[in-house]
Amino acid sequence: MEKKISSLESTINDVKTEVKSIPVPVAAKEHDDSPAIQINHLQVDQIVIEHLDYANNFGQLGIKELSGRLNIGSSYEGDISEKVNEIVKQKLGKEATVNIKAKKEE
């Protein structure tokens, strides 16, 4: 048994040395690396956003001067009382009169 085992071990060692001495082709080495992927055209049909964090931090915002005008509701430029009176007279006749005067800015 010992002779058989020693002969098998020597045979295995001989095979190992022979395998190591065999040159590996260059093409086989290139196949080991991952092939490069090139994308020429990409089309996205739908984008799904599962979570979006959107926060504004105005903790350090300072206002030095605030000017302007705030109009709530309808705001008109100029004197429109004559136009309104004409429309009211057409719709209601002499039953009602409306007095609308524009506020004069100083």
PDB file of C-alpha atoms in Angstrom:
ATOM      1  CA  MET A   1       0.000   0.000   0.000  1.00  0.00           C
ATOM      2  CA  GLU A   2       2.758   2.359   0.917  1.00  0.00           C
ATOM      3  CA  LYS A   3       4.495   1.759  -2.409  1.00  0.00           C
ATOM      4  CA  LYS A   4       1.245   2.473  -4.293  1.00  0.00           C
ATOM      5  CA  ILE A   5       0.588   5.642  -2.350  1.00  0.00           C
ATOM      6  CA  SER A   6       4.111   6.913  -2.875  1.00  0.00           C
ATOM      7  CA  SER A   7       3.941   6.152  -6.607  1.00  0.00           C
ATOM      8  CA  LEU A   8       0.579   7.941  -6.878  1.00  0.00           C
ATOM      9  CA  GLU A   9       1.970  10.945  -5.024  1.00  0.00           C
ATOM     10  CA  SER A  10       4.956  11.110  -7.340  1.00  0.00           C
ATOM     11  CA  THR A  11       2.650  10.838 -10.348  1.00  0.00           C
ATOM     12  CA  ILE A  12       0.475  13.655  -9.010  1.00  0.00           C
ATOM     13  CA  ASN A  13       3.550  15.831  -8.482  1.00  0.00           C
ATOM     14  CA  ASP A  14       4.753  15.099 -12.024  1.00  0.00           C
ATOM     15  CA  VAL A  15       1.329  16.038 -13.431  1.00  0.00           C
ATOM     16  CA  LYS A  16       1.319  19.265 -11.415  1.00  0.00           C
ATOM     17  CA  THR A  17       4.709  20.290 -12.779  1.00  0.00           C
ATOM     18  CA  GLU A  18       3.640  19.498 -16.330  1.00  0.00           C
ATOM     19  CA  VAL A  19       0.429  21.522 -15.969  1.00  0.00           C
ATOM     20  CA  LYS A  20       2.371  24.488 -14.620  1.00  0.00           C
ATOM     21  CA  SER A  21       4.753  24.340 -17.551  1.00  0.00           C
ATOM     22  CA  ILE A  22       1.945  24.574 -20.132  1.00  0.00           C
ATOM     23  CA  PRO A  23       1.751  28.174 -21.446  1.00  0.00           C
ATOM     24  CA  VAL A  24      -1.665  29.831 -21.111  1.00  0.00           C
ATOM     25  CA  PRO A  25      -2.866  31.464 -24.356  1.00  0.00           C
ATOM     26  CA  VAL A  26      -3.315  35.243 -24.274  1.00  0.00           C
ATOM     27  CA  ALA A  27      -6.975  34.954 -25.387  1.00  0.00           C
ATOM     28  CA  ALA A  28      -7.795  32.798 -22.387  1.00  0.00           C
ATOM     29  CA  LYS A  29      -6.340  35.412 -20.032  1.00  0.00           C
ATOM     30  CA  GLU A  30      -8.544  38.115 -21.571  1.00  0.00           C
ATOM     31  CA  HIS A  31     -11.677  36.046 -20.964  1.00  0.00           C
ATOM     32  CA  ASP A  32     -10.975  36.073 -17.248  1.00  0.00           C
ATOM     33  CA  ASP A  33     -11.618  39.833 -17.113  1.00  0.00           C
ATOM     34  CA  SER A  34     -15.201  41.067 -17.280  1.00  0.00           C
ATOM     35  CA  PRO A  35     -16.151  42.183 -20.767  1.00  0.00           C
ATOM     36  CA  ALA A  36     -16.764  45.910 -21.265  1.00  0.00           C
ATOM     37  CA  ILE A  37     -20.397  46.862 -21.798  1.00  0.00           C
ATOM     38  CA  GLN A  38     -21.194  49.795 -24.081  1.00  0.00           C
ATOM     39  CA  ILE A  39     -24.692  51.319 -24.129  1.00  0.00           C
ATOM     40  CA  ASN A  40     -25.462  53.334 -27.248  1.00  0.00           C
ATOM     41  CA  HIS A  41     -29.110  54.212 -26.501  1.00  0.00           C
ATOM     42  CA  LEU A  42     -31.069  54.173 -23.246  1.00  0.00           C
ATOM     43  CA  GLN A  43     -34.773  54.943 -23.002  1.00  0.00           C
ATOM     44  CA  VAL A  44     -36.513  55.458 -19.648  1.00  0.00           C
ATOM     45  CA  ASP A  45     -40.292  55.016 -19.739  1.00  0.00           C
ATOM     46  CA  GLN A  46     -41.144  55.709 -16.091  1.00  0.00           C
ATOM     47  CA  ILE A  47     -39.339  57.061 -13.033  1.00  0.00           C
ATOM     48  CA  VAL A  48     -40.666  56.058  -9.619  1.00  0.00           C
ATOM     49  CA  ILE A  49     -39.562  58.100  -6.603  1.00  0.00           C
ATOM     50  CA  GLU A  50     -40.222  56.175  -3.424  1.00  0.00           C
ATOM     51  CA  HIS A  51     -39.054  58.777  -0.912  1.00  0.00           C
ATOM     52  CA  LEU A  52     -38.144  62.470  -1.252  1.00  0.00           C
ATOM     53  CA  ASP A  53     -36.762  64.642   1.519  1.00  0.00           C
ATOM     54  CA  TYR A  54     -37.336  68.307   0.749  1.00  0.00           C
ATOM     55  CA  ALA A  55     -36.629  70.762   3.533  1.00  0.00           C
ATOM     56  CA  ASN A  56     -35.944  74.488   3.604  1.00  0.00           C
ATOM     57  CA  ASN A  57     -34.202  75.874   6.628  1.00  0.00           C
ATOM     58  CA  PHE A  58     -34.895  79.592   6.995  1.00  0.00           C
ATOM     59  CA  GLY A  59     -33.451  79.816  10.497  1.00  0.00           C
ATOM     60  CA  GLN A  60     -30.788  82.382   9.550  1.00  0.00           C
ATOM     61  CA  LEU A  61     -32.884  84.409   7.101  1.00  0.00           C
ATOM     62  CA  GLY A  62     -33.060  88.096   7.963  1.00  0.00           C
ATOM     63  CA  ILE A  63     -35.280  90.758   6.383  1.00  0.00           C
ATOM     64  CA  LYS A  64     -33.830  94.268   6.356  1.00  0.00           C
ATOM     65  CA  GLU A  65     -36.607  96.041   4.478  1.00  0.00           C
ATOM     66  CA  LEU A  66     -40.122  95.053   3.483  1.00  0.00           C
ATOM     67  CA  SER A  67     -42.027  97.252   1.078  1.00  0.00           C
ATOM     68  CA  GLY A  68     -44.731  96.878  -1.496  1.00  0.00           C
ATOM     69  CA  ARG A  69     -48.449  96.289  -1.638  1.00  0.00           C
ATOM     70  CA  LEU A  70     -50.612  93.306  -0.776  1.00  0.00           C
ATOM     71  CA  ASN A  71     -53.827  92.990  -2.781  1.00  0.00           C
ATOM     72  CA  ILE A  72     -56.353  90.477  -1.551  1.00  0.00           C
ATOM     73  CA  GLY A  73     -59.249  89.834  -3.901  1.00  0.00           C
ATOM     74  CA  SER A  74     -59.803  91.795  -7.093  1.00  0.00           C
ATOM     75  CA  SER A  75     -57.631  94.791  -7.655  1.00  0.00           C
ATOM     76  CA  TYR A  76     -58.121  97.193 -10.522  1.00  0.00           C
ATOM     77  CA  GLU A  77     -55.861  99.832 -11.922  1.00  0.00           C
ATOM     78  CA  GLY A  78     -57.357 103.199 -12.727  1.00  0.00           C
ATOM     79  CA  ASP A  79     -60.926 104.508 -12.621  1.00  0.00           C
ATOM     80  CA  ILE A  80     -63.466 101.857 -13.726  1.00  0.00           C
ATOM     81  CA  SER A  81     -66.590 103.491 -12.268  1.00  0.00           C
ATOM     82  CA  GLU A  82     -67.941 104.628 -15.665  1.00  0.00           C
ATOM     83  CA  LYS A  83     -67.658 101.121 -17.151  1.00  0.00           C
ATOM     84  CA  VAL A  84     -69.333  99.547 -14.119  1.00  0.00           C
ATOM     85  CA  ASN A  85     -72.165 102.113 -14.212  1.00  0.00           C
ATOM     86  CA  GLU A  86     -72.799 101.376 -17.893  1.00  0.00           C
ATOM     87  CA  ILE A  87     -72.969  97.602 -17.299  1.00  0.00           C
ATOM     88  CA  VAL A  88     -75.290  98.058 -14.284  1.00  0.00           C
ATOM     89  CA  LYS A  89     -77.615 100.361 -16.296  1.00  0.00           C
ATOM     90  CA  GLN A  90     -77.772  97.809 -19.102  1.00  0.00           C
ATOM     91  CA  LYS A  91     -78.576  94.926 -16.753  1.00  0.00           C
ATOM     92  CA  LEU A  92     -80.820  96.651 -14.177  1.00  0.00           C
ATOM     93  CA  GLY A  93     -81.961  99.832 -15.859  1.00  0.00           C
ATOM     94  CA  LYS A  94     -82.779 102.660 -13.437  1.00  0.00           C
ATOM     95  CA  GLU A  95     -83.509 100.327 -10.513  1.00  0.00           C
ATOM     96  CA  ALA A  96     -80.057 100.511  -8.967  1.00  0.00           C
ATOM     97  CA  THR A  97     -77.040 102.724  -9.084  1.00  0.00           C
ATOM     98  CA  VAL A  98     -73.494 101.905  -8.067  1.00  0.00           C
ATOM     99  CA  ASN A  99     -70.894 104.412  -7.001  1.00  0.00           C
ATOM    100  CA  ILE A 100     -67.352 103.051  -7.388  1.00  0.00           C
ATOM    101  CA  LYS A 101     -64.434 105.398  -7.095  1.00  0.00           C
ATOM    102  CA  ALA A 102     -60.769 104.485  -7.299  1.00  0.00           C
ATOM    103  CA  LYS A 103     -58.643 105.307  -4.292  1.00  0.00           C
ATOM    104  CA  LYS A 104     -56.234 108.034  -5.153  1.00  0.00           C
ATOM    105  CA  GLU A 105     -52.673 107.325  -4.147  1.00  0.00           C
ATOM    106  CA  GLU A 106     -50.801 110.146  -2.459  1.00  0.00           C
TER     107      GLU A 106
END
